[in-house]
Amino acid sequence: MTRNVTCSVDLAVSEEVRMIVVAFMRWQLLHFTPQVVLQLGLWSMWLSGFILIGLSIYATHKLSTFNKDEIKYHPKIAIFAAPAPFTGSAGFRQSLAIRSWLGLSPDITVILFSQHPSVAAFAANFGSRLFVEPNIDFTFLGTPFFHSMVARTQSFKSDISVLIDPETILLPDFVSTLNYAYESENDWLLVASSRNVSYFPFNLSDDGKYWQKKDGKMVTTQEFQEILDQSPQWSLCEDRMLLAWNSVELPLHNGVLPPFLYGKGIHNQWVISEALSCQQRFVFDASWTISSLFFNDPENLSKQSGKESQLSGAERRSWESVGNSRLGSLYGSSFFLEVNYSGLANLVKCDRQYLFVNTTENIVYPVTYERLSFWKGQIFHSWRLKKLTACVGGLKLLHRRLDCSLADQLKALPPLDFPFSLESLLSVIADKNKTVVLAVAGYSYREMLMSWVCRLRRLRVTNFVVCALDYETYQFSILQGLPVFNDPSAPSNISFNDCHFGTKCFQRVTKAKSRMVLQILKLGYNVLLSDVDVYWFKNPLPSLYTYGPFVLAAQSDEYKATGAINLPRRLNSGFYFARSDSSTIAAMEKVVEHAATSGLSEQPSFYDTLCGAGGSNRKGDDRCVEPETNLTVHFLDRNLFPNGAYLGLWQKKNVRRDCAKKGCLVLHNNWISGRLKKLERQVLSGLWEYDTGTRMCMQRWDRTKLTKPTRIF
């Protein structure tokens, strides 16, 4: 507060000088004749005037210096938002809001989290100040993960980071408030709520720098205030709250941020509660100094992603909110400790001066720039601040609305279940060729499942679905945003560490895969079955589509570098592509029936049924033809689809480079015994895509350079 102290000293000096001049004039009247008094009086008046002029010049110089100090550096502000597709009324509201942000200051950059092409097309009109970031985690419905968004903000270079709802309009005091907060040497977290308005008769100018009325005249500050005063409804304890913080290495809170779904409740309150609990940052509410608003949207259509809008109302139920609430109860201290929101300071501006107000204790805290905690600064009690009563009197009402109980929302939670049937799930995730990629997994392979999912996400393969072999995997997959369904006939007592190739557990589990493939084929969808230990270098579907109908394309498990690849029992049932046609469905029925009575896994049933016992149905070195269904089984080129023993690829020093030289599309992590050995081999090879600590897909943000946005697809 050095500058404020300097101004106070200047005023004190001028007062002392005035008193000295007055005392000197009184002494003159007592000791001198009228003529002398008159002369001295004139000289005194001239002298005091000269002193006052000098003081005025000095004060003007100090004020000029103060103003120059205030504007010597404008912090770089990065605003992050996750918009819905730019279509219809939601697209208009989002466009208006984003243009309002960009028009506030040239020091503002906007980053939009989205993978939808309409967002990239919108951003392309704004040049280098508006970017699209598709490389974060999204659910299969297109909902971004809040923890992935926050992680991306922390890797972006800026002085201040802001997370905001994409339909929230910001007014100019947003920048001045953040500039003022930035001057503090304290680390801080700012929260601000928005007004919900139903009437807003203003338009944004073409350059986005000012608002205008229908007659083209500029809107005054008073007219803005009148609109806000007519809209007393604040969006509190909801997802539209604005969060901003100074971008330093200090985290917002202790511990791990759960994988909340953005815009589905809890996450903003959770962050505020945890930040208040750990006391690493000064947390304050700036709702009175940041004017922001959004339009009424009763149907909340703006929150629907492209895929989500395809679902019925019943299927868009509160499972996402239930998931966020469940995560809030599992992580952090909010479930066990009730945070005292009464200690949350409110930033207000009275008579052009920023103050922090605690309405519960009737205390006002002057803002200080010194490295002292705000709440330990000089305190002025209410009896000395009567003139500020009108300015801060309305804050008690705001405080009552902010006193949200997060713990109450985390109790008595309903079960976490998907509202989707298998048919509706497939209709949402299938690609234009009606093809789905199926993975079958139990809880012991959940990390490998997520690494597989993260790889597919990076390749922009979105038409995958997960069959969960147990309820733990089912719930885990829901919380990770995966399209998942339960197999009611899945075997029980699946071993955690002893369910690899050759075990009784493995034999039971593999038979569930062929049953699920057959069920999906009968629903009219093509299926690419991929075990989660198959690493994808590229999307193999374009290559697999070249095989026409009545052909099942499967990986060969032959380990010898030369010779036939369709030898007895060398068909790998962990990676194959099956079309939904009559021959394939009939052949798969034979496989499932054979496996049901076999004491082995399903893999021998595939070969013995389709290629005949001992390979009697073999054709050449890479095919078989099942005589009753006339289905052709094509064994895939091992240079493109190598198994775990082919050419010793897993033993290479640089597995990725050697596979690239051979043109591998995938690489199967089989021909190794034991779950832990399989995990170790894949992680050490660098073919691992999932961070188990943060529950996020690994990203290359440190090597990602945001350039001018282009179309994603």
PDB file of C-alpha atoms in Angstrom, residues 260-453:
ATOM      1  CA  PHE A 260     -15.559 -34.118 -12.415  1.00  0.00           C
ATOM      2  CA  LEU A 261     -17.664 -33.658 -15.526  1.00  0.00           C
ATOM      3  CA  TYR A 262     -17.729 -29.970 -16.421  1.00  0.00           C
ATOM      4  CA  GLY A 263     -21.079 -28.250 -16.072  1.00  0.00           C
ATOM      5  CA  LYS A 264     -22.692 -31.118 -14.151  1.00  0.00           C
ATOM      6  CA  GLY A 265     -22.490 -29.661 -10.656  1.00  0.00           C
ATOM      7  CA  ILE A 266     -20.285 -29.743  -7.539  1.00  0.00           C
ATOM      8  CA  HIS A 267     -16.894 -28.974  -9.115  1.00  0.00           C
ATOM      9  CA  ASN A 268     -16.821 -25.193  -8.540  1.00  0.00           C
ATOM     10  CA  GLN A 269     -17.998 -25.492  -4.934  1.00  0.00           C
ATOM     11  CA  TRP A 270     -15.535 -28.320  -4.352  1.00  0.00           C
ATOM     12  CA  VAL A 271     -12.586 -26.216  -5.552  1.00  0.00           C
ATOM     13  CA  ILE A 272     -13.664 -23.229  -3.435  1.00  0.00           C
ATOM     14  CA  SER A 273     -14.140 -25.403  -0.362  1.00  0.00           C
ATOM     15  CA  GLU A 274     -10.791 -27.120  -0.748  1.00  0.00           C
ATOM     16  CA  ALA A 275      -9.014 -23.809  -1.409  1.00  0.00           C
ATOM     17  CA  LEU A 276     -10.530 -22.341   1.744  1.00  0.00           C
ATOM     18  CA  SER A 277      -9.582 -25.438   3.736  1.00  0.00           C
ATOM     19  CA  CYS A 278      -5.920 -25.566   2.725  1.00  0.00           C
ATOM     20  CA  GLN A 279      -5.454 -21.760   3.068  1.00  0.00           C
ATOM     21  CA  GLN A 280      -2.687 -21.606   0.472  1.00  0.00           C
ATOM     22  CA  ARG A 281      -4.475 -18.888  -1.490  1.00  0.00           C
ATOM     23  CA  PHE A 282      -6.561 -15.957  -0.405  1.00  0.00           C
ATOM     24  CA  VAL A 283     -10.096 -16.753  -1.596  1.00  0.00           C
ATOM     25  CA  PHE A 284     -12.513 -13.879  -2.131  1.00  0.00           C
ATOM     26  CA  ASP A 285     -15.800 -13.132  -3.854  1.00  0.00           C
ATOM     27  CA  ALA A 286     -15.743 -10.390  -6.505  1.00  0.00           C
ATOM     28  CA  SER A 287     -19.397 -10.592  -7.561  1.00  0.00           C
ATOM     29  CA  TRP A 288     -19.910  -6.918  -6.672  1.00  0.00           C
ATOM     30  CA  THR A 289     -16.946  -5.660  -8.685  1.00  0.00           C
ATOM     31  CA  ILE A 290     -17.267  -7.910 -11.763  1.00  0.00           C
ATOM     32  CA  SER A 291     -20.437  -7.266 -13.725  1.00  0.00           C
ATOM     33  CA  SER A 292     -21.430 -10.402 -15.630  1.00  0.00           C
ATOM     34  CA  LEU A 293     -24.713 -11.764 -16.890  1.00  0.00           C
ATOM     35  CA  PHE A 294     -26.304 -14.504 -18.942  1.00  0.00           C
ATOM     36  CA  PHE A 295     -29.696 -14.950 -20.557  1.00  0.00           C
ATOM     37  CA  ASN A 296     -32.463 -17.151 -19.235  1.00  0.00           C
ATOM     38  CA  ASP A 297     -32.355 -20.626 -20.772  1.00  0.00           C
ATOM     39  CA  PRO A 298     -35.078 -22.750 -19.153  1.00  0.00           C
ATOM     40  CA  GLU A 299     -34.368 -25.822 -21.258  1.00  0.00           C
ATOM     41  CA  ASN A 300     -30.601 -25.510 -20.720  1.00  0.00           C
ATOM     42  CA  LEU A 301     -30.039 -26.533 -24.332  1.00  0.00           C
ATOM     43  CA  SER A 302     -26.660 -24.861 -24.397  1.00  0.00           C
ATOM     44  CA  LYS A 303     -25.255 -27.621 -22.249  1.00  0.00           C
ATOM     45  CA  GLN A 304     -25.940 -30.377 -24.739  1.00  0.00           C
ATOM     46  CA  SER A 305     -23.095 -31.635 -26.845  1.00  0.00           C
ATOM     47  CA  GLY A 306     -23.600 -32.953 -30.339  1.00  0.00           C
ATOM     48  CA  LYS A 307     -24.022 -36.600 -29.300  1.00  0.00           C
ATOM     49  CA  GLU A 308     -25.971 -35.811 -26.142  1.00  0.00           C
ATOM     50  CA  SER A 309     -28.644 -34.020 -28.133  1.00  0.00           C
ATOM     51  CA  GLN A 310     -29.397 -37.300 -29.912  1.00  0.00           C
ATOM     52  CA  LEU A 311     -30.646 -38.859 -26.689  1.00  0.00           C
ATOM     53  CA  SER A 312     -34.159 -38.783 -25.285  1.00  0.00           C
ATOM     54  CA  GLY A 313     -35.028 -36.778 -22.182  1.00  0.00           C
ATOM     55  CA  ALA A 314     -35.052 -39.899 -20.032  1.00  0.00           C
ATOM     56  CA  GLU A 315     -31.543 -40.763 -21.163  1.00  0.00           C
ATOM     57  CA  ARG A 316     -30.246 -37.292 -20.216  1.00  0.00           C
ATOM     58  CA  ARG A 317     -31.072 -37.861 -16.574  1.00  0.00           C
ATOM     59  CA  SER A 318     -28.943 -36.913 -13.604  1.00  0.00           C
ATOM     60  CA  TRP A 319     -26.379 -39.736 -13.782  1.00  0.00           C
ATOM     61  CA  GLU A 320     -23.676 -37.178 -14.569  1.00  0.00           C
ATOM     62  CA  SER A 321     -24.627 -35.100 -11.515  1.00  0.00           C
ATOM     63  CA  VAL A 322     -24.724 -38.247  -9.381  1.00  0.00           C
ATOM     64  CA  GLY A 323     -21.242 -39.121 -10.596  1.00  0.00           C
ATOM     65  CA  ASN A 324     -19.900 -35.674  -9.683  1.00  0.00           C
ATOM     66  CA  SER A 325     -21.511 -35.860  -6.255  1.00  0.00           C
ATOM     67  CA  ARG A 326     -20.033 -39.287  -5.664  1.00  0.00           C
ATOM     68  CA  LEU A 327     -16.577 -38.012  -6.599  1.00  0.00           C
ATOM     69  CA  GLY A 328     -17.036 -35.032  -4.305  1.00  0.00           C
ATOM     70  CA  SER A 329     -17.730 -37.390  -1.418  1.00  0.00           C
ATOM     71  CA  LEU A 330     -14.701 -39.571  -2.170  1.00  0.00           C
ATOM     72  CA  TYR A 331     -12.101 -36.836  -2.659  1.00  0.00           C
ATOM     73  CA  GLY A 332     -11.059 -33.960  -0.430  1.00  0.00           C
ATOM     74  CA  SER A 333     -12.432 -32.837   2.910  1.00  0.00           C
ATOM     75  CA  SER A 334     -15.780 -31.365   1.849  1.00  0.00           C
ATOM     76  CA  PHE A 335     -17.755 -34.466   2.822  1.00  0.00           C
ATOM     77  CA  PHE A 336     -16.309 -34.533   6.332  1.00  0.00           C
ATOM     78  CA  LEU A 337     -15.662 -30.867   7.145  1.00  0.00           C
ATOM     79  CA  GLU A 338     -18.253 -28.125   6.671  1.00  0.00           C
ATOM     80  CA  VAL A 339     -16.487 -25.093   5.216  1.00  0.00           C
ATOM     81  CA  ASN A 340     -17.335 -21.797   6.882  1.00  0.00           C
ATOM     82  CA  TYR A 341     -18.351 -19.547   3.994  1.00  0.00           C
ATOM     83  CA  SER A 342     -18.862 -16.689   6.455  1.00  0.00           C
ATOM     84  CA  GLY A 343     -15.103 -16.168   6.342  1.00  0.00           C
ATOM     85  CA  LEU A 344     -15.186 -15.508   2.596  1.00  0.00           C
ATOM     86  CA  ALA A 345     -14.217 -11.888   1.980  1.00  0.00           C
ATOM     87  CA  ASN A 346     -16.212  -9.823  -0.522  1.00  0.00           C
ATOM     88  CA  LEU A 347     -14.391  -7.373  -2.779  1.00  0.00           C
ATOM     89  CA  VAL A 348     -16.319  -4.127  -3.205  1.00  0.00           C
ATOM     90  CA  LYS A 349     -15.524  -0.737  -4.681  1.00  0.00           C
ATOM     91  CA  CYS A 350     -16.629   2.276  -2.669  1.00  0.00           C
ATOM     92  CA  ASP A 351     -15.802   5.818  -3.682  1.00  0.00           C
ATOM     93  CA  ARG A 352     -13.282   4.506  -6.261  1.00  0.00           C
ATOM     94  CA  GLN A 353     -11.481   2.485  -3.603  1.00  0.00           C
ATOM     95  CA  TYR A 354     -11.368  -1.326  -3.421  1.00  0.00           C
ATOM     96  CA  LEU A 355     -12.221  -2.797  -0.042  1.00  0.00           C
ATOM     97  CA  PHE A 356     -12.689  -6.288   1.347  1.00  0.00           C
ATOM     98  CA  VAL A 357     -15.813  -6.640   3.456  1.00  0.00           C
ATOM     99  CA  ASN A 358     -16.712  -9.342   5.961  1.00  0.00           C
ATOM    100  CA  THR A 359     -20.443  -8.918   6.468  1.00  0.00           C
ATOM    101  CA  THR A 360     -20.672 -11.396   9.337  1.00  0.00           C
ATOM    102  CA  GLU A 361     -18.188  -9.531  11.542  1.00  0.00           C
ATOM    103  CA  ASN A 362     -19.032  -6.065  10.179  1.00  0.00           C
ATOM    104  CA  ILE A 363     -15.394  -5.528   9.295  1.00  0.00           C
ATOM    105  CA  VAL A 364     -13.836  -3.817   6.298  1.00  0.00           C
ATOM    106  CA  TYR A 365     -10.334  -4.732   5.147  1.00  0.00           C
ATOM    107  CA  PRO A 366      -8.399  -2.177   3.080  1.00  0.00           C
ATOM    108  CA  VAL A 367      -6.597  -3.724   0.111  1.00  0.00           C
ATOM    109  CA  THR A 368      -2.845  -3.816   0.604  1.00  0.00           C
ATOM    110  CA  TYR A 369      -0.088  -4.603  -1.862  1.00  0.00           C
ATOM    111  CA  GLU A 370       2.354  -5.675   0.818  1.00  0.00           C
ATOM    112  CA  ARG A 371       3.100  -9.341   1.319  1.00  0.00           C
ATOM    113  CA  LEU A 372       0.738  -9.697   4.253  1.00  0.00           C
ATOM    114  CA  SER A 373      -2.358 -11.817   4.380  1.00  0.00           C
ATOM    115  CA  PHE A 374      -5.364  -9.709   3.436  1.00  0.00           C
ATOM    116  CA  TRP A 375      -7.271 -10.710   6.536  1.00  0.00           C
ATOM    117  CA  LYS A 376      -4.363  -9.713   8.804  1.00  0.00           C
ATOM    118  CA  GLY A 377      -4.133  -6.186   7.500  1.00  0.00           C
ATOM    119  CA  GLN A 378      -5.349  -3.026   9.217  1.00  0.00           C
ATOM    120  CA  ILE A 379      -8.997  -3.322  10.288  1.00  0.00           C
ATOM    121  CA  PHE A 380     -11.484  -0.469  10.393  1.00  0.00           C
ATOM    122  CA  HIS A 381     -14.547  -1.314  12.501  1.00  0.00           C
ATOM    123  CA  SER A 382     -18.030  -0.315  11.411  1.00  0.00           C
ATOM    124  CA  TRP A 383     -18.339   2.650  13.786  1.00  0.00           C
ATOM    125  CA  ARG A 384     -15.588   4.373  11.791  1.00  0.00           C
ATOM    126  CA  LEU A 385     -17.161   3.539   8.461  1.00  0.00           C
ATOM    127  CA  LYS A 386     -20.680   4.913   8.691  1.00  0.00           C
ATOM    128  CA  LYS A 387     -20.245   6.707   5.403  1.00  0.00           C
ATOM    129  CA  LEU A 388     -19.684   3.310   3.715  1.00  0.00           C
ATOM    130  CA  THR A 389     -22.921   1.796   5.019  1.00  0.00           C
ATOM    131  CA  ALA A 390     -24.886   2.546   1.868  1.00  0.00           C
ATOM    132  CA  CYS A 391     -22.115   1.065  -0.256  1.00  0.00           C
ATOM    133  CA  VAL A 392     -21.726  -2.277   1.483  1.00  0.00           C
ATOM    134  CA  GLY A 393     -25.091  -2.714   3.154  1.00  0.00           C
ATOM    135  CA  GLY A 394     -26.449  -5.080   0.516  1.00  0.00           C
ATOM    136  CA  LEU A 395     -23.687  -7.629   0.978  1.00  0.00           C
ATOM    137  CA  LYS A 396     -25.407  -9.504   3.799  1.00  0.00           C
ATOM    138  CA  LEU A 397     -28.024 -10.725   1.357  1.00  0.00           C
ATOM    139  CA  LEU A 398     -25.314 -11.879  -1.025  1.00  0.00           C
ATOM    140  CA  HIS A 399     -23.510 -13.679   1.786  1.00  0.00           C
ATOM    141  CA  ARG A 400     -26.608 -15.678   2.733  1.00  0.00           C
ATOM    142  CA  ARG A 401     -26.902 -16.893  -0.846  1.00  0.00           C
ATOM    143  CA  LEU A 402     -23.268 -17.927  -0.938  1.00  0.00           C
ATOM    144  CA  ASP A 403     -23.571 -19.996   2.230  1.00  0.00           C
ATOM    145  CA  CYS A 404     -24.065 -23.213   0.256  1.00  0.00           C
ATOM    146  CA  SER A 405     -23.627 -26.482   2.064  1.00  0.00           C
ATOM    147  CA  LEU A 406     -21.604 -28.832  -0.080  1.00  0.00           C
ATOM    148  CA  ALA A 407     -21.693 -31.579   2.517  1.00  0.00           C
ATOM    149  CA  ASP A 408     -25.511 -31.754   2.339  1.00  0.00           C
ATOM    150  CA  GLN A 409     -25.337 -32.343  -1.414  1.00  0.00           C
ATOM    151  CA  LEU A 410     -22.944 -35.273  -0.941  1.00  0.00           C
ATOM    152  CA  LYS A 411     -25.175 -37.291   1.352  1.00  0.00           C
ATOM    153  CA  ALA A 412     -27.832 -39.900   0.504  1.00  0.00           C
ATOM    154  CA  LEU A 413     -26.653 -40.309  -3.082  1.00  0.00           C
ATOM    155  CA  PRO A 414     -28.660 -42.508  -5.475  1.00  0.00           C
ATOM    156  CA  PRO A 415     -26.977 -45.426  -7.284  1.00  0.00           C
ATOM    157  CA  LEU A 416     -24.669 -44.585 -10.172  1.00  0.00           C
ATOM    158  CA  ASP A 417     -26.152 -46.224 -13.259  1.00  0.00           C
ATOM    159  CA  PHE A 418     -26.358 -45.431 -16.952  1.00  0.00           C
ATOM    160  CA  PRO A 419     -29.858 -44.792 -18.299  1.00  0.00           C
ATOM    161  CA  PHE A 420     -28.882 -46.271 -21.684  1.00  0.00           C
ATOM    162  CA  SER A 421     -29.918 -49.573 -23.146  1.00  0.00           C
ATOM    163  CA  LEU A 422     -27.315 -51.346 -25.267  1.00  0.00           C
ATOM    164  CA  GLU A 423     -29.269 -50.439 -28.408  1.00  0.00           C
ATOM    165  CA  SER A 424     -29.386 -46.723 -27.598  1.00  0.00           C
ATOM    166  CA  LEU A 425     -25.713 -46.728 -26.642  1.00  0.00           C
ATOM    167  CA  LEU A 426     -24.700 -48.312 -29.941  1.00  0.00           C
ATOM    168  CA  SER A 427     -26.819 -45.861 -31.918  1.00  0.00           C
ATOM    169  CA  VAL A 428     -24.903 -42.968 -30.350  1.00  0.00           C
ATOM    170  CA  ILE A 429     -21.344 -44.258 -30.653  1.00  0.00           C
ATOM    171  CA  ALA A 430     -21.372 -46.170 -33.972  1.00  0.00           C
ATOM    172  CA  ASP A 431     -19.640 -44.558 -36.954  1.00  0.00           C
ATOM    173  CA  LYS A 432     -21.240 -43.838 -40.328  1.00  0.00           C
ATOM    174  CA  ASN A 433     -20.583 -47.447 -41.405  1.00  0.00           C
ATOM    175  CA  LYS A 434     -22.469 -48.766 -38.354  1.00  0.00           C
ATOM    176  CA  THR A 435     -19.240 -50.095 -36.874  1.00  0.00           C
ATOM    177  CA  VAL A 436     -18.268 -50.212 -33.204  1.00  0.00           C
ATOM    178  CA  VAL A 437     -14.990 -51.106 -31.513  1.00  0.00           C
ATOM    179  CA  LEU A 438     -15.636 -53.454 -28.588  1.00  0.00           C
ATOM    180  CA  ALA A 439     -13.394 -53.919 -25.543  1.00  0.00           C
ATOM    181  CA  VAL A 440     -14.165 -56.371 -22.740  1.00  0.00           C
ATOM    182  CA  ALA A 441     -12.461 -55.762 -19.383  1.00  0.00           C
ATOM    183  CA  GLY A 442     -12.543 -56.564 -15.687  1.00  0.00           C
ATOM    184  CA  TYR A 443     -11.419 -54.423 -12.763  1.00  0.00           C
ATOM    185  CA  SER A 444      -7.872 -55.819 -12.624  1.00  0.00           C
ATOM    186  CA  TYR A 445      -7.271 -54.417 -16.127  1.00  0.00           C
ATOM    187  CA  ARG A 446      -8.846 -50.991 -15.547  1.00  0.00           C
ATOM    188  CA  GLU A 447      -5.532 -49.096 -15.961  1.00  0.00           C
ATOM    189  CA  MET A 448      -4.790 -50.912 -19.207  1.00  0.00           C
ATOM    190  CA  LEU A 449      -8.362 -50.249 -20.333  1.00  0.00           C
ATOM    191  CA  MET A 450      -7.846 -46.523 -19.767  1.00  0.00           C
ATOM    192  CA  SER A 451      -4.482 -46.490 -21.552  1.00  0.00           C
ATOM    193  CA  TRP A 452      -6.215 -48.151 -24.513  1.00  0.00           C
ATOM    194  CA  VAL A 453      -9.064 -45.621 -24.353  1.00  0.00           C
TER     195      VAL A 453
END
